[in-house]
mmCIF file of C-alpha atoms in Angstrom:
data_model
loop_
_atom_site.group_PDB
_atom_site.id
_atom_site.type_symbol
_atom_site.label_atom_id
_atom_site.label_comp_id
_atom_site.label_asym_id
_atom_site.label_seq_id
_atom_site.Cartn_x
_atom_site.Cartn_y
_atom_site.Cartn_z
ATOM 1 C CA SER A 90 58.856 87.489 -232.368
ATOM 2 C CA LEU A 91 59.165 91.056 -233.334
ATOM 3 C CA PRO A 92 57.131 93.428 -235.683
ATOM 4 C CA VAL A 93 59.435 94.701 -238.507
ATOM 5 C CA THR A 94 58.685 98.290 -237.473
ATOM 6 C CA ALA A 95 60.208 97.691 -234.031
ATOM 7 C CA PHE A 96 63.656 97.754 -235.468
ATOM 8 C CA GLN A 97 63.539 101.521 -235.867
ATOM 9 C CA ASP A 98 62.293 101.830 -232.285
ATOM 10 C CA TYR A 99 65.251 99.895 -231.053
ATOM 11 C CA LEU A 100 67.753 101.851 -233.010
ATOM 12 C CA ARG A 101 66.265 105.069 -231.721
ATOM 13 C CA CYS A 102 66.356 104.057 -228.077
ATOM 14 C CA PRO A 103 66.812 100.576 -226.638
ATOM 15 C CA LEU A 104 65.265 101.568 -223.312
ATOM 16 C CA ARG A 105 62.090 102.811 -224.936
ATOM 17 C CA PHE A 106 62.065 99.726 -227.137
ATOM 18 C CA TYR A 107 62.194 97.565 -224.002
ATOM 19 C CA LEU A 108 59.381 99.407 -222.431
ATOM 20 C CA LYS A 109 57.119 99.322 -225.516
ATOM 21 C CA HIS A 110 57.815 95.928 -227.061
ATOM 22 C CA VAL A 111 58.896 93.685 -224.058
ATOM 23 C CA LEU A 112 56.903 95.273 -221.145
ATOM 24 C CA ARG A 113 54.175 96.403 -223.566
ATOM 25 C CA MET A 114 53.829 99.601 -221.821
ATOM 26 C CA GLU A 115 51.682 102.397 -223.523
ATOM 27 C CA ARG A 116 51.122 106.095 -223.001
ATOM 28 C CA LEU A 117 47.682 106.492 -221.521
ATOM 29 C CA ALA A 118 45.423 108.631 -223.785
ATOM 30 C CA ASP A 119 41.922 108.477 -222.430
ATOM 31 C CA THR A 120 41.271 112.118 -223.110
ATOM 32 C CA LYS A 121 42.370 112.451 -226.661
ATOM 33 C CA ARG A 122 41.112 115.552 -228.421
ATOM 34 C CA GLU A 123 42.734 114.812 -231.690
ATOM 35 C CA MET A 124 44.391 111.961 -233.702
ATOM 36 C CA ASP A 125 48.003 111.257 -233.458
ATOM 37 C CA ALA A 126 49.986 110.111 -236.564
ATOM 38 C CA LEU A 127 49.315 106.482 -235.811
ATOM 39 C CA ASP A 128 45.588 107.058 -235.524
ATOM 40 C CA PHE A 129 45.609 109.019 -238.774
ATOM 41 C CA GLY A 130 47.446 106.280 -240.615
ATOM 42 C CA SER A 131 45.179 103.654 -239.113
ATOM 43 C CA LEU A 132 42.104 105.571 -240.310
ATOM 44 C CA LEU A 133 43.342 105.744 -243.886
ATOM 45 C CA HIS A 134 44.583 102.104 -243.822
ATOM 46 C CA GLU A 135 41.266 100.928 -242.510
ATOM 47 C CA ALA A 136 39.298 102.795 -245.166
ATOM 48 C CA LEU A 137 41.576 101.284 -247.974
ATOM 49 C CA ALA A 138 41.391 97.875 -246.418
ATOM 50 C CA ARG A 139 37.533 97.981 -246.291
ATOM 51 C CA MET A 140 37.591 99.042 -249.982
ATOM 52 C CA SER A 141 39.896 96.076 -250.944
ATOM 53 C CA ALA A 142 37.774 93.650 -248.853
ATOM 54 C CA ASP A 143 34.515 94.646 -250.753
ATOM 55 C CA PRO A 144 34.214 92.586 -253.987
ATOM 56 C CA GLU A 145 32.535 95.468 -255.845
ATOM 57 C CA MET A 146 34.656 98.322 -254.580
ATOM 58 C CA ARG A 147 37.969 96.666 -255.257
ATOM 59 C CA VAL A 148 37.146 96.649 -258.959
ATOM 60 C CA CYS A 149 35.097 99.858 -259.172
ATOM 61 C CA THR A 150 35.847 102.037 -262.131
ATOM 62 C CA ARG A 151 33.422 104.892 -261.106
ATOM 63 C CA GLU A 152 35.183 107.448 -259.109
ATOM 64 C CA PRO A 153 32.178 109.147 -257.351
ATOM 65 C CA ILE A 154 30.986 105.687 -256.123
ATOM 66 C CA LEU A 155 34.484 104.718 -254.839
ATOM 67 C CA GLU A 156 35.061 108.073 -253.234
ATOM 68 C CA ARG A 157 31.664 107.891 -251.490
ATOM 69 C CA PHE A 158 32.569 104.366 -250.130
ATOM 70 C CA LEU A 159 35.950 105.559 -248.850
ATOM 71 C CA LEU A 160 34.503 108.671 -247.129
ATOM 72 C CA GLY A 161 31.850 106.601 -245.506
ATOM 73 C CA ALA A 162 34.532 104.286 -244.142
ATOM 74 C CA VAL A 163 36.275 107.384 -242.725
ATOM 75 C CA ASP A 164 33.081 108.472 -240.991
ATOM 76 C CA SER A 165 32.403 104.998 -239.600
ATOM 77 C CA TRP A 166 36.037 104.579 -238.203
ATOM 78 C CA LEU A 167 35.802 108.123 -236.572
ATOM 79 C CA GLU A 168 32.402 107.506 -235.012
ATOM 80 C CA GLN A 169 33.626 104.101 -233.679
ATOM 81 C CA HIS A 170 36.775 105.596 -232.129
ATOM 82 C CA PHE A 171 35.673 109.097 -231.108
ATOM 83 C CA GLY A 172 31.862 108.999 -230.897
ATOM 84 C CA PRO A 173 29.149 110.748 -232.903
ATOM 85 C CA SER A 174 30.091 114.305 -231.873
ATOM 86 C CA LEU A 175 33.633 114.931 -233.051
ATOM 87 C CA PRO A 176 35.878 117.573 -231.424
ATOM 88 C CA PHE A 177 36.779 120.341 -233.882
ATOM 89 C CA ARG A 178 40.411 119.250 -234.254
ATOM 90 C CA ILE A 179 39.248 115.753 -235.283
ATOM 91 C CA GLU A 180 36.798 117.380 -237.830
ATOM 92 C CA VAL A 181 39.742 119.187 -239.338
ATOM 93 C CA GLN A 182 41.729 115.867 -239.484
ATOM 94 C CA ARG A 183 38.702 114.208 -240.908
ATOM 95 C CA ASP A 184 38.574 116.738 -243.785
ATOM 96 C CA SER A 185 42.334 116.150 -244.488
ATOM 97 C CA ALA A 186 41.604 112.324 -244.605
ATOM 98 C CA ARG A 187 38.645 112.853 -246.899
ATOM 99 C CA GLU A 188 40.818 114.986 -249.266
ATOM 100 C CA ARG A 189 43.472 112.358 -249.416
ATOM 101 C CA LEU A 190 41.041 109.517 -249.956
ATOM 102 C CA ALA A 191 39.194 111.466 -252.664
ATOM 103 C CA ALA A 192 42.533 111.755 -254.511
ATOM 104 C CA ALA A 193 43.131 108.015 -253.837
ATOM 105 C CA ALA A 194 39.780 107.165 -255.282
ATOM 106 C CA ALA A 195 40.727 108.904 -258.544
ATOM 107 C CA ALA A 196 44.115 107.054 -258.580
ATOM 108 C CA LEU A 197 42.607 103.711 -257.633
ATOM 109 C CA VAL A 198 40.063 103.957 -260.566
ATOM 110 C CA GLN A 199 42.895 104.680 -263.032
ATOM 111 C CA GLU A 200 44.815 101.762 -261.721
ATOM 112 C CA THR A 201 41.786 99.410 -262.029
ATOM 113 C CA LEU A 202 41.163 100.665 -265.587
ATOM 114 C CA ALA A 203 44.807 99.917 -266.263
ATOM 115 C CA GLY A 204 44.261 96.299 -265.201
ATOM 116 C CA TRP A 205 45.442 96.107 -261.611
ATOM 117 C CA GLU A 206 43.344 94.338 -259.039
ATOM 118 C CA PRO A 207 43.975 93.744 -255.290
ATOM 119 C CA VAL A 208 44.466 90.115 -254.422
ATOM 120 C CA LEU A 209 45.638 90.492 -250.866
ATOM 121 C CA TRP A 210 45.353 93.284 -248.340
ATOM 122 C CA GLU A 211 46.512 93.826 -244.819
ATOM 123 C CA ALA A 212 48.323 90.446 -245.174
ATOM 124 C CA SER A 213 50.389 89.367 -242.183
ATOM 125 C CA MET A 214 53.762 87.857 -242.741
ATOM 126 C CA GLU A 215 56.328 86.365 -240.459
ATOM 127 C CA MET A 216 59.907 85.045 -241.154
ATOM 128 C CA ALA A 217 63.063 83.938 -239.436
ATOM 129 C CA CYS A 218 65.882 86.501 -238.927
ATOM 130 C CA GLY A 219 68.562 84.615 -237.147
ATOM 131 C CA SER A 220 67.098 83.346 -233.881
ATOM 132 C CA ALA A 221 64.277 85.929 -233.995
ATOM 133 C CA ARG A 222 60.989 85.908 -235.753
ATOM 134 C CA VAL A 223 60.018 89.150 -237.626
ATOM 135 C CA ARG A 224 56.494 90.051 -238.245
ATOM 136 C CA GLY A 225 55.131 92.477 -240.664
ATOM 137 C CA ARG A 226 51.958 93.387 -242.639
ATOM 138 C CA ILE A 227 51.730 94.103 -246.320
ATOM 139 C CA ASP A 228 49.163 96.792 -247.034
ATOM 140 C CA ARG A 229 48.072 95.479 -250.465
ATOM 141 C CA VAL A 230 49.265 93.080 -253.236
ATOM 142 C CA ASP A 231 47.803 93.641 -256.667
ATOM 143 C CA ARG A 232 47.885 91.325 -259.743
ATOM 144 C CA HIS A 233 47.536 92.668 -263.279
ATOM 145 C CA ARG A 234 44.668 90.878 -264.889
ATOM 146 C CA ASP A 235 46.251 90.576 -268.387
ATOM 147 C CA THR A 236 49.925 90.041 -267.640
ATOM 148 C CA GLY A 237 49.767 88.304 -264.275
ATOM 149 C CA ARG A 238 52.389 90.712 -262.928
ATOM 150 C CA ILE A 239 52.446 91.230 -259.185
ATOM 151 C CA ARG A 240 53.094 94.397 -257.261
ATOM 152 C CA ILE A 241 53.244 95.179 -253.533
ATOM 153 C CA LEU A 242 51.947 98.488 -252.208
ATOM 154 C CA ASP A 243 52.932 100.143 -248.894
ATOM 155 C CA TYR A 244 50.513 102.986 -248.069
ATOM 156 C CA LYS A 245 52.047 106.091 -246.586
ATOM 157 C CA THR A 246 50.293 109.031 -245.093
ATOM 158 C CA SER A 247 53.082 111.547 -245.130
ATOM 159 C CA GLU A 248 53.009 114.599 -247.315
ATOM 160 C CA ALA A 249 56.051 113.490 -249.421
ATOM 161 C CA ALA A 250 56.986 109.879 -249.998
ATOM 162 C CA ASP A 251 60.637 108.720 -249.686
ATOM 163 C CA THR A 252 62.085 105.964 -251.850
ATOM 164 C CA PRO A 253 62.963 102.847 -249.826
ATOM 165 C CA GLN A 254 66.614 103.587 -250.331
ATOM 166 C CA LYS A 255 66.377 107.102 -249.098
ATOM 167 C CA ARG A 256 64.343 105.970 -246.011
ATOM 168 C CA HIS A 257 66.232 102.958 -245.016
ATOM 169 C CA LEU A 258 69.791 103.570 -246.372
ATOM 170 C CA ALA A 259 70.360 107.110 -245.372
ATOM 171 C CA SER A 260 73.883 108.332 -244.541
ATOM 172 C CA VAL A 261 75.053 107.798 -240.973
ATOM 173 C CA ALA A 262 74.742 110.855 -238.684
ATOM 174 C CA GLU A 263 77.577 111.643 -236.359
ATOM 175 C CA GLU A 264 75.500 110.819 -233.183
ATOM 176 C CA THR A 265 74.401 107.377 -234.421
ATOM 177 C CA ARG A 266 75.161 104.631 -232.020
ATOM 178 C CA PRO A 267 77.658 102.162 -233.236
ATOM 179 C CA TYR A 268 75.263 99.183 -232.957
ATOM 180 C CA ALA A 269 72.805 100.915 -235.376
ATOM 181 C CA ILE A 270 75.368 101.332 -238.177
ATOM 182 C CA ILE A 271 75.263 98.901 -241.131
ATOM 183 C CA GLU A 272 77.012 98.801 -244.422
ATOM 184 C CA VAL A 273 75.206 97.792 -247.572
#
């Protein structure tokens, strides 16, 4: 079985895909002085998952309370992963995470007031894709309390979000390997 995110690894470089996903090799990082992009995304995802898992916080309509909860989740995650005394670079990254989650708290309160409530978060899924099994995780599924409509949220930590079409159906670059080209 294969995580859905591994497809991009394979298309970039089959050898690195093999080393990472088949042999499970990892880069040794026992002296980290700052978070990489994966760490930063994990930090934000964890804070939002903790919020969704808390029965009071997932329906909270008071921005200061929700913000305080999310920022506390950031501090807890950082202490667990980097200890109580953070290097300066991680303090800067913490401040960036806090700013993003403060903005998220404001948006989440508005969405809750508009009737959206999380019903699933960090939900694992698996499906057949030919002879392979593809695994993935859904960040959050909301249901509207009045209409019953469902929506799926995929958290992103980049500065600017791409649409799914732009991200996954981009034009083919000249150096793209033939096995990585598809037509839709």
